Amino acid sequence: MRTHAAAGMALVLGCFSSLALAAPGEYWEITNKIEMQGMSMPGMTQKVCVPKGGEKDPRNSADKDCEVTDMKASGNKSSWKMRCNKNGEVMTGSGEMSATPDRTEGTISFSSAKTGSMTMNFVNKRVGGACDSDEMKKKAEAQMAAINKVQAKSCDAAKSSRDWLNISPMVLGKGAPCADRKDQFCEIMRRDSGRDVDLYFALKKGDASVSRECGLSLDAAKKSICKSVDANNADFRKQMGGGMGSFYKQQLRAECPAEMKTYAEASRKRYCEGRGFTEKQQMSLAN
């Protein structure tokens, strides 16, 4: 969960990491704070060059992967909608901001199928001083390169197939920090999607980018999962006995009705016969 949240936080920061316009500007102090899935990233403050007059326009802080639409302004307040596609991860959201000549503040809310909902609060203060926004853009790109290097360490930490799925935004897509791991990532997805119930349902309810990028057939994975529904399959029984067992059973009844019916009957017999043997054994020992 922490890895997943970190990926989402990085995605939001990436959408506001560089300036869209190259023009004479002035310095502003920008502070962003992100909250997501109960986690909070400490406020990040940096000095950036904003094109003159552009501090009230969110398009000046959204990078090429984000599209700003439906902009509205009334007095010193403005609102807008956004859609970002960062390395295959699509996020939609909205923002609102109030502004004075020397200060802007507001909130941007985002959501995506994989990372859930997140909120970024920002406060921008005018510092003053002439600057070249094109130069600042290059610095921002260098900062993102450094962030990508840190993110790449998450790929080294991935152990289970779910770990890998959680960091898919950092693996898939052009320019992704872990793009060189795509073959390894896809091999794990294809290998485990037909035998790991948890992974199968995560892939099914997520967006289609993983299946598309890896050439993964969820229909084939479903057939393999249904085939594994067997009371004699120790690995399957272990998955059903975990903390999410009840949820998976409910989902599998819809996916594999015939197999789950057979599994339920076999499990009932095993439980009852095993219990009967234990009671007889205890009575024998008691006598």
JSON list of C-alpha atoms in Angstrom, two decimals, residues 33-212:
[
{"chain": "A", "resi": 33, "resn": "LYS", "atom": "CA", "xyz": [1.42, 19.30, 0.33]},
{"chain": "A", "resi": 34, "resn": "ILE", "atom": "CA", "xyz": [-0.11, 16.00, -0.82]},
{"chain": "A", "resi": 35, "resn": "GLU", "atom": "CA", "xyz": [-2.45, 13.68, 1.07]},
{"chain": "A", "resi": 36, "resn": "MET", "atom": "CA", "xyz": [-3.40, 10.22, -0.18]},
{"chain": "A", "resi": 37, "resn": "GLN", "atom": "CA", "xyz": [-4.90, 7.04, 1.33]},
{"chain": "A", "resi": 38, "resn": "GLY", "atom": "CA", "xyz": [-4.25, 8.25, 4.86]},
{"chain": "A", "resi": 39, "resn": "MET", "atom": "CA", "xyz": [-0.66, 9.15, 4.03]},
{"chain": "A", "resi": 40, "resn": "SER", "atom": "CA", "xyz": [0.69, 12.68, 3.98]},
{"chain": "A", "resi": 41, "resn": "MET", "atom": "CA", "xyz": [3.79, 13.91, 2.20]},
{"chain": "A", "resi": 42, "resn": "PRO", "atom": "CA", "xyz": [5.51, 16.76, 4.09]},
{"chain": "A", "resi": 43, "resn": "GLY", "atom": "CA", "xyz": [5.11, 20.16, 2.46]},
{"chain": "A", "resi": 44, "resn": "MET", "atom": "CA", "xyz": [7.64, 20.73, -0.31]},
{"chain": "A", "resi": 45, "resn": "THR", "atom": "CA", "xyz": [8.75, 24.32, -0.88]},
{"chain": "A", "resi": 46, "resn": "GLN", "atom": "CA", "xyz": [10.74, 25.48, -3.87]},
{"chain": "A", "resi": 47, "resn": "LYS", "atom": "CA", "xyz": [11.59, 28.72, -5.60]},
{"chain": "A", "resi": 48, "resn": "VAL", "atom": "CA", "xyz": [10.44, 28.75, -9.21]},
{"chain": "A", "resi": 49, "resn": "CYS", "atom": "CA", "xyz": [10.26, 31.18, -12.09]},
{"chain": "A", "resi": 50, "resn": "VAL", "atom": "CA", "xyz": [6.70, 31.93, -13.23]},
{"chain": "A", "resi": 51, "resn": "PRO", "atom": "CA", "xyz": [5.97, 33.83, -16.46]},
{"chain": "A", "resi": 52, "resn": "LYS", "atom": "CA", "xyz": [4.77, 37.33, -15.57]},
{"chain": "A", "resi": 53, "resn": "GLY", "atom": "CA", "xyz": [1.02, 37.39, -15.19]},
{"chain": "A", "resi": 54, "resn": "GLY", "atom": "CA", "xyz": [0.86, 33.61, -15.33]},
{"chain": "A", "resi": 55, "resn": "GLU", "atom": "CA", "xyz": [0.55, 32.92, -11.60]},
{"chain": "A", "resi": 56, "resn": "LYS", "atom": "CA", "xyz": [-3.25, 32.79, -11.87]},
{"chain": "A", "resi": 57, "resn": "ASP", "atom": "CA", "xyz": [-3.27, 30.37, -14.81]},
{"chain": "A", "resi": 58, "resn": "PRO", "atom": "CA", "xyz": [-2.94, 26.65, -13.89]},
{"chain": "A", "resi": 59, "resn": "ARG", "atom": "CA", "xyz": [-1.79, 25.92, -17.42]},
{"chain": "A", "resi": 60, "resn": "ASN", "atom": "CA", "xyz": [1.53, 27.53, -16.51]},
{"chain": "A", "resi": 61, "resn": "SER", "atom": "CA", "xyz": [2.25, 24.83, -13.92]},
{"chain": "A", "resi": 62, "resn": "ALA", "atom": "CA", "xyz": [0.85, 21.78, -15.71]},
{"chain": "A", "resi": 63, "resn": "ASP", "atom": "CA", "xyz": [3.30, 19.86, -17.88]},
{"chain": "A", "resi": 64, "resn": "LYS", "atom": "CA", "xyz": [2.78, 18.43, -21.36]},
{"chain": "A", "resi": 65, "resn": "ASP", "atom": "CA", "xyz": [1.10, 15.29, -19.97]},
{"chain": "A", "resi": 66, "resn": "CYS", "atom": "CA", "xyz": [-1.75, 17.28, -18.39]},
{"chain": "A", "resi": 67, "resn": "GLU", "atom": "CA", "xyz": [-4.64, 19.00, -20.13]},
{"chain": "A", "resi": 68, "resn": "VAL", "atom": "CA", "xyz": [-6.47, 21.86, -18.39]},
{"chain": "A", "resi": 69, "resn": "THR", "atom": "CA", "xyz": [-10.11, 22.42, -19.39]},
{"chain": "A", "resi": 70, "resn": "ASP", "atom": "CA", "xyz": [-13.31, 24.16, -18.28]},
{"chain": "A", "resi": 71, "resn": "MET", "atom": "CA", "xyz": [-11.52, 27.14, -16.75]},
{"chain": "A", "resi": 72, "resn": "LYS", "atom": "CA", "xyz": [-13.79, 29.59, -14.93]},
{"chain": "A", "resi": 73, "resn": "ALA", "atom": "CA", "xyz": [-13.00, 32.83, -13.11]},
{"chain": "A", "resi": 74, "resn": "SER", "atom": "CA", "xyz": [-15.05, 35.06, -10.84]},
{"chain": "A", "resi": 75, "resn": "GLY", "atom": "CA", "xyz": [-13.39, 37.92, -8.99]},
{"chain": "A", "resi": 76, "resn": "ASN", "atom": "CA", "xyz": [-10.18, 36.66, -7.42]},
{"chain": "A", "resi": 77, "resn": "LYS", "atom": "CA", "xyz": [-11.25, 33.01, -7.59]},
{"chain": "A", "resi": 78, "resn": "SER", "atom": "CA", "xyz": [-10.88, 30.51, -10.41]},
{"chain": "A", "resi": 79, "resn": "SER", "atom": "CA", "xyz": [-11.58, 26.83, -11.01]},
{"chain": "A", "resi": 80, "resn": "TRP", "atom": "CA", "xyz": [-10.70, 24.25, -13.66]},
{"chain": "A", "resi": 81, "resn": "LYS", "atom": "CA", "xyz": [-10.64, 20.58, -14.57]},
{"chain": "A", "resi": 82, "resn": "MET", "atom": "CA", "xyz": [-7.62, 18.48, -15.47]},
{"chain": "A", "resi": 83, "resn": "ARG", "atom": "CA", "xyz": [-6.74, 15.19, -17.12]},
{"chain": "A", "resi": 84, "resn": "CYS", "atom": "CA", "xyz": [-3.21, 13.81, -16.91]},
{"chain": "A", "resi": 85, "resn": "ASN", "atom": "CA", "xyz": [-1.69, 10.77, -18.60]},
{"chain": "A", "resi": 86, "resn": "LYS", "atom": "CA", "xyz": [1.62, 10.01, -16.95]},
{"chain": "A", "resi": 87, "resn": "ASN", "atom": "CA", "xyz": [3.40, 6.88, -18.17]},
{"chain": "A", "resi": 88, "resn": "GLY", "atom": "CA", "xyz": [0.09, 5.18, -18.95]},
{"chain": "A", "resi": 89, "resn": "GLU", "atom": "CA", "xyz": [-1.56, 6.14, -15.64]},
{"chain": "A", "resi": 90, "resn": "VAL", "atom": "CA", "xyz": [-4.62, 8.30, -16.32]},
{"chain": "A", "resi": 91, "resn": "MET", "atom": "CA", "xyz": [-5.76, 10.70, -13.63]},
{"chain": "A", "resi": 92, "resn": "THR", "atom": "CA", "xyz": [-8.69, 13.12, -13.67]},
{"chain": "A", "resi": 93, "resn": "GLY", "atom": "CA", "xyz": [-9.34, 15.94, -11.28]},
{"chain": "A", "resi": 94, "resn": "SER", "atom": "CA", "xyz": [-10.34, 19.50, -10.58]},
{"chain": "A", "resi": 95, "resn": "GLY", "atom": "CA", "xyz": [-8.84, 22.52, -8.90]},
{"chain": "A", "resi": 96, "resn": "GLU", "atom": "CA", "xyz": [-9.77, 25.84, -7.37]},
{"chain": "A", "resi": 97, "resn": "MET", "atom": "CA", "xyz": [-7.65, 28.82, -6.45]},
{"chain": "A", "resi": 98, "resn": "SER", "atom": "CA", "xyz": [-7.91, 32.28, -4.93]},
{"chain": "A", "resi": 99, "resn": "ALA", "atom": "CA", "xyz": [-5.36, 34.93, -5.82]},
{"chain": "A", "resi": 100, "resn": "THR", "atom": "CA", "xyz": [-4.05, 38.33, -4.79]},
{"chain": "A", "resi": 101, "resn": "PRO", "atom": "CA", "xyz": [-1.16, 40.18, -6.48]},
{"chain": "A", "resi": 102, "resn": "ASP", "atom": "CA", "xyz": [1.37, 38.58, -4.13]},
{"chain": "A", "resi": 103, "resn": "ARG", "atom": "CA", "xyz": [-0.20, 35.26, -3.15]},
{"chain": "A", "resi": 104, "resn": "THR", "atom": "CA", "xyz": [-2.21, 32.37, -4.59]},
{"chain": "A", "resi": 105, "resn": "GLU", "atom": "CA", "xyz": [-3.55, 29.36, -2.74]},
{"chain": "A", "resi": 106, "resn": "GLY", "atom": "CA", "xyz": [-5.87, 26.50, -3.52]},
{"chain": "A", "resi": 107, "resn": "THR", "atom": "CA", "xyz": [-6.56, 22.80, -3.74]},
{"chain": "A", "resi": 108, "resn": "ILE", "atom": "CA", "xyz": [-6.34, 20.23, -6.52]},
{"chain": "A", "resi": 109, "resn": "SER", "atom": "CA", "xyz": [-8.06, 16.84, -6.20]},
{"chain": "A", "resi": 110, "resn": "PHE", "atom": "CA", "xyz": [-7.13, 13.85, -8.37]},
{"chain": "A", "resi": 111, "resn": "SER", "atom": "CA", "xyz": [-8.33, 10.28, -8.72]},
{"chain": "A", "resi": 112, "resn": "SER", "atom": "CA", "xyz": [-7.31, 7.24, -10.77]},
{"chain": "A", "resi": 113, "resn": "ALA", "atom": "CA", "xyz": [-8.28, 3.59, -10.99]},
{"chain": "A", "resi": 114, "resn": "LYS", "atom": "CA", "xyz": [-4.97, 2.40, -9.52]},
{"chain": "A", "resi": 115, "resn": "THR", "atom": "CA", "xyz": [-3.88, 5.00, -7.00]},
{"chain": "A", "resi": 116, "resn": "GLY", "atom": "CA", "xyz": [-7.30, 6.10, -5.74]},
{"chain": "A", "resi": 117, "resn": "SER", "atom": "CA", "xyz": [-7.96, 9.66, -4.62]},
{"chain": "A", "resi": 118, "resn": "MET", "atom": "CA", "xyz": [-5.42, 12.26, -3.59]},
{"chain": "A", "resi": 119, "resn": "THR", "atom": "CA", "xyz": [-5.41, 15.94, -2.76]},
{"chain": "A", "resi": 120, "resn": "MET", "atom": "CA", "xyz": [-2.73, 18.58, -3.25]},
{"chain": "A", "resi": 121, "resn": "ASN", "atom": "CA", "xyz": [-2.91, 21.83, -1.30]},
{"chain": "A", "resi": 122, "resn": "PHE", "atom": "CA", "xyz": [-0.68, 24.66, -2.48]},
{"chain": "A", "resi": 123, "resn": "VAL", "atom": "CA", "xyz": [0.35, 28.13, -1.36]},
{"chain": "A", "resi": 124, "resn": "ASN", "atom": "CA", "xyz": [2.36, 30.36, -3.71]},
{"chain": "A", "resi": 125, "resn": "LYS", "atom": "CA", "xyz": [4.03, 33.60, -2.59]},
{"chain": "A", "resi": 126, "resn": "ARG", "atom": "CA", "xyz": [5.62, 36.24, -4.79]},
{"chain": "A", "resi": 127, "resn": "VAL", "atom": "CA", "xyz": [9.34, 36.63, -4.04]},
{"chain": "A", "resi": 128, "resn": "GLY", "atom": "CA", "xyz": [10.20, 38.98, -6.88]},
{"chain": "A", "resi": 129, "resn": "GLY", "atom": "CA", "xyz": [13.28, 39.32, -9.05]},
{"chain": "A", "resi": 130, "resn": "ALA", "atom": "CA", "xyz": [13.59, 38.84, -12.81]},
{"chain": "A", "resi": 131, "resn": "CYS", "atom": "CA", "xyz": [14.24, 35.36, -14.19]},
{"chain": "A", "resi": 132, "resn": "ASP", "atom": "CA", "xyz": [14.07, 33.27, -17.36]},
{"chain": "A", "resi": 133, "resn": "SER", "atom": "CA", "xyz": [11.28, 30.69, -17.12]},
{"chain": "A", "resi": 134, "resn": "ASP", "atom": "CA", "xyz": [12.95, 28.55, -19.81]},
{"chain": "A", "resi": 135, "resn": "GLU", "atom": "CA", "xyz": [15.98, 28.12, -17.58]},
{"chain": "A", "resi": 136, "resn": "MET", "atom": "CA", "xyz": [13.74, 27.18, -14.67]},
{"chain": "A", "resi": 137, "resn": "LYS", "atom": "CA", "xyz": [12.01, 24.62, -16.85]},
{"chain": "A", "resi": 138, "resn": "LYS", "atom": "CA", "xyz": [15.34, 22.93, -17.49]},
{"chain": "A", "resi": 139, "resn": "LYS", "atom": "CA", "xyz": [16.02, 22.87, -13.76]},
{"chain": "A", "resi": 140, "resn": "ALA", "atom": "CA", "xyz": [12.58, 21.35, -13.14]},
{"chain": "A", "resi": 141, "resn": "GLU", "atom": "CA", "xyz": [13.30, 18.65, -15.71]},
{"chain": "A", "resi": 142, "resn": "ALA", "atom": "CA", "xyz": [16.58, 17.90, -13.95]},
{"chain": "A", "resi": 143, "resn": "GLN", "atom": "CA", "xyz": [14.69, 17.63, -10.65]},
{"chain": "A", "resi": 144, "resn": "MET", "atom": "CA", "xyz": [12.26, 15.18, -12.21]},
{"chain": "A", "resi": 145, "resn": "ALA", "atom": "CA", "xyz": [15.18, 13.11, -13.47]},
{"chain": "A", "resi": 146, "resn": "ALA", "atom": "CA", "xyz": [16.45, 12.95, -9.89]},
{"chain": "A", "resi": 147, "resn": "ILE", "atom": "CA", "xyz": [12.97, 11.94, -8.66]},
{"chain": "A", "resi": 148, "resn": "ASN", "atom": "CA", "xyz": [12.82, 9.22, -11.32]},
{"chain": "A", "resi": 149, "resn": "LYS", "atom": "CA", "xyz": [16.14, 7.88, -10.08]},
{"chain": "A", "resi": 150, "resn": "VAL", "atom": "CA", "xyz": [14.75, 7.61, -6.55]},
{"chain": "A", "resi": 151, "resn": "GLN", "atom": "CA", "xyz": [11.54, 6.01, -7.83]},
{"chain": "A", "resi": 152, "resn": "ALA", "atom": "CA", "xyz": [13.56, 3.41, -9.72]},
{"chain": "A", "resi": 153, "resn": "LYS", "atom": "CA", "xyz": [14.64, 2.01, -6.35]},
{"chain": "A", "resi": 154, "resn": "SER", "atom": "CA", "xyz": [11.02, 0.92, -5.80]},
{"chain": "A", "resi": 155, "resn": "CYS", "atom": "CA", "xyz": [11.48, -1.53, -8.66]},
{"chain": "A", "resi": 156, "resn": "ASP", "atom": "CA", "xyz": [14.43, -3.08, -6.85]},
{"chain": "A", "resi": 157, "resn": "ALA", "atom": "CA", "xyz": [12.24, -3.47, -3.74]},
{"chain": "A", "resi": 158, "resn": "ALA", "atom": "CA", "xyz": [9.35, -5.22, -5.55]},
{"chain": "A", "resi": 159, "resn": "LYS", "atom": "CA", "xyz": [9.03, -8.82, -4.38]},
{"chain": "A", "resi": 160, "resn": "SER", "atom": "CA", "xyz": [5.54, -10.19, -5.04]},
{"chain": "A", "resi": 161, "resn": "SER", "atom": "CA", "xyz": [3.47, -9.89, -8.20]},
{"chain": "A", "resi": 162, "resn": "ARG", "atom": "CA", "xyz": [1.20, -7.41, -6.40]},
{"chain": "A", "resi": 163, "resn": "ASP", "atom": "CA", "xyz": [4.23, -5.28, -5.55]},
{"chain": "A", "resi": 164, "resn": "TRP", "atom": "CA", "xyz": [5.03, -5.16, -9.25]},
{"chain": "A", "resi": 165, "resn": "LEU", "atom": "CA", "xyz": [1.44, -4.32, -10.20]},
{"chain": "A", "resi": 166, "resn": "ASN", "atom": "CA", "xyz": [1.38, -1.47, -7.68]},
{"chain": "A", "resi": 167, "resn": "ILE", "atom": "CA", "xyz": [4.37, 0.19, -9.35]},
{"chain": "A", "resi": 168, "resn": "SER", "atom": "CA", "xyz": [3.14, -0.37, -12.92]},
{"chain": "A", "resi": 169, "resn": "PRO", "atom": "CA", "xyz": [2.99, 3.43, -13.58]},
{"chain": "A", "resi": 170, "resn": "MET", "atom": "CA", "xyz": [6.75, 3.48, -12.98]},
{"chain": "A", "resi": 171, "resn": "VAL", "atom": "CA", "xyz": [7.35, 0.61, -15.43]},
{"chain": "A", "resi": 172, "resn": "LEU", "atom": "CA", "xyz": [5.00, 1.18, -18.36]},
{"chain": "A", "resi": 173, "resn": "GLY", "atom": "CA", "xyz": [5.02, 4.11, -20.74]},
{"chain": "A", "resi": 174, "resn": "LYS", "atom": "CA", "xyz": [7.63, 6.18, -22.49]},
{"chain": "A", "resi": 175, "resn": "GLY", "atom": "CA", "xyz": [10.04, 7.82, -20.07]},
{"chain": "A", "resi": 176, "resn": "ALA", "atom": "CA", "xyz": [8.93, 5.71, -17.08]},
{"chain": "A", "resi": 177, "resn": "PRO", "atom": "CA", "xyz": [11.75, 5.51, -14.48]},
{"chain": "A", "resi": 178, "resn": "CYS", "atom": "CA", "xyz": [11.70, 1.70, -14.52]},
{"chain": "A", "resi": 179, "resn": "ALA", "atom": "CA", "xyz": [10.95, 1.24, -18.23]},
{"chain": "A", "resi": 180, "resn": "ASP", "atom": "CA", "xyz": [13.95, -1.09, -18.57]},
{"chain": "A", "resi": 181, "resn": "ARG", "atom": "CA", "xyz": [12.11, -3.58, -16.33]},
{"chain": "A", "resi": 182, "resn": "LYS", "atom": "CA", "xyz": [9.08, -3.91, -18.63]},
{"chain": "A", "resi": 183, "resn": "ASP", "atom": "CA", "xyz": [10.03, -7.38, -19.92]},
{"chain": "A", "resi": 184, "resn": "GLN", "atom": "CA", "xyz": [10.50, -8.65, -16.36]},
{"chain": "A", "resi": 185, "resn": "PHE", "atom": "CA", "xyz": [7.27, -6.97, -15.25]},
{"chain": "A", "resi": 186, "resn": "CYS", "atom": "CA", "xyz": [5.22, -8.46, -18.09]},
{"chain": "A", "resi": 187, "resn": "GLU", "atom": "CA", "xyz": [6.69, -11.92, -17.58]},
{"chain": "A", "resi": 188, "resn": "ILE", "atom": "CA", "xyz": [5.57, -11.82, -13.93]},
{"chain": "A", "resi": 189, "resn": "MET", "atom": "CA", "xyz": [2.08, -10.60, -14.88]},
{"chain": "A", "resi": 190, "resn": "ARG", "atom": "CA", "xyz": [1.63, -13.35, -17.50]},
{"chain": "A", "resi": 191, "resn": "ARG", "atom": "CA", "xyz": [3.06, -16.02, -15.21]},
{"chain": "A", "resi": 192, "resn": "ASP", "atom": "CA", "xyz": [1.04, -15.22, -12.09]},
{"chain": "A", "resi": 193, "resn": "SER", "atom": "CA", "xyz": [-2.27, -13.83, -13.40]},
{"chain": "A", "resi": 194, "resn": "GLY", "atom": "CA", "xyz": [-3.58, -17.34, -14.00]},
{"chain": "A", "resi": 195, "resn": "ARG", "atom": "CA", "xyz": [-2.60, -18.77, -10.63]},
{"chain": "A", "resi": 196, "resn": "ASP", "atom": "CA", "xyz": [-2.78, -15.87, -8.15]},
{"chain": "A", "resi": 197, "resn": "VAL", "atom": "CA", "xyz": [-6.41, -15.02, -7.34]},
{"chain": "A", "resi": 198, "resn": "ASP", "atom": "CA", "xyz": [-5.45, -11.70, -5.77]},
{"chain": "A", "resi": 199, "resn": "LEU", "atom": "CA", "xyz": [-3.50, -10.59, -8.83]},
{"chain": "A", "resi": 200, "resn": "TYR", "atom": "CA", "xyz": [-6.20, -11.75, -11.26]},
{"chain": "A", "resi": 201, "resn": "PHE", "atom": "CA", "xyz": [-8.94, -9.66, -9.63]},
{"chain": "A", "resi": 202, "resn": "ALA", "atom": "CA", "xyz": [-6.61, -6.67, -9.26]},
{"chain": "A", "resi": 203, "resn": "LEU", "atom": "CA", "xyz": [-5.89, -6.81, -12.99]},
{"chain": "A", "resi": 204, "resn": "LYS", "atom": "CA", "xyz": [-9.55, -7.26, -13.85]},
{"chain": "A", "resi": 205, "resn": "LYS", "atom": "CA", "xyz": [-10.80, -4.25, -11.88]},
{"chain": "A", "resi": 206, "resn": "GLY", "atom": "CA", "xyz": [-7.84, -2.03, -12.85]},
{"chain": "A", "resi": 207, "resn": "ASP", "atom": "CA", "xyz": [-7.38, -0.19, -16.13]},
{"chain": "A", "resi": 208, "resn": "ALA", "atom": "CA", "xyz": [-6.54, -2.10, -19.28]},
{"chain": "A", "resi": 209, "resn": "SER", "atom": "CA", "xyz": [-3.05, -0.66, -19.77]},
{"chain": "A", "resi": 210, "resn": "VAL", "atom": "CA", "xyz": [-1.24, -3.57, -18.10]},
{"chain": "A", "resi": 211, "resn": "SER", "atom": "CA", "xyz": [-3.04, -6.20, -20.17]},
{"chain": "A", "resi": 212, "resn": "ARG", "atom": "CA", "xyz": [-2.52, -4.17, -23.33]}
]
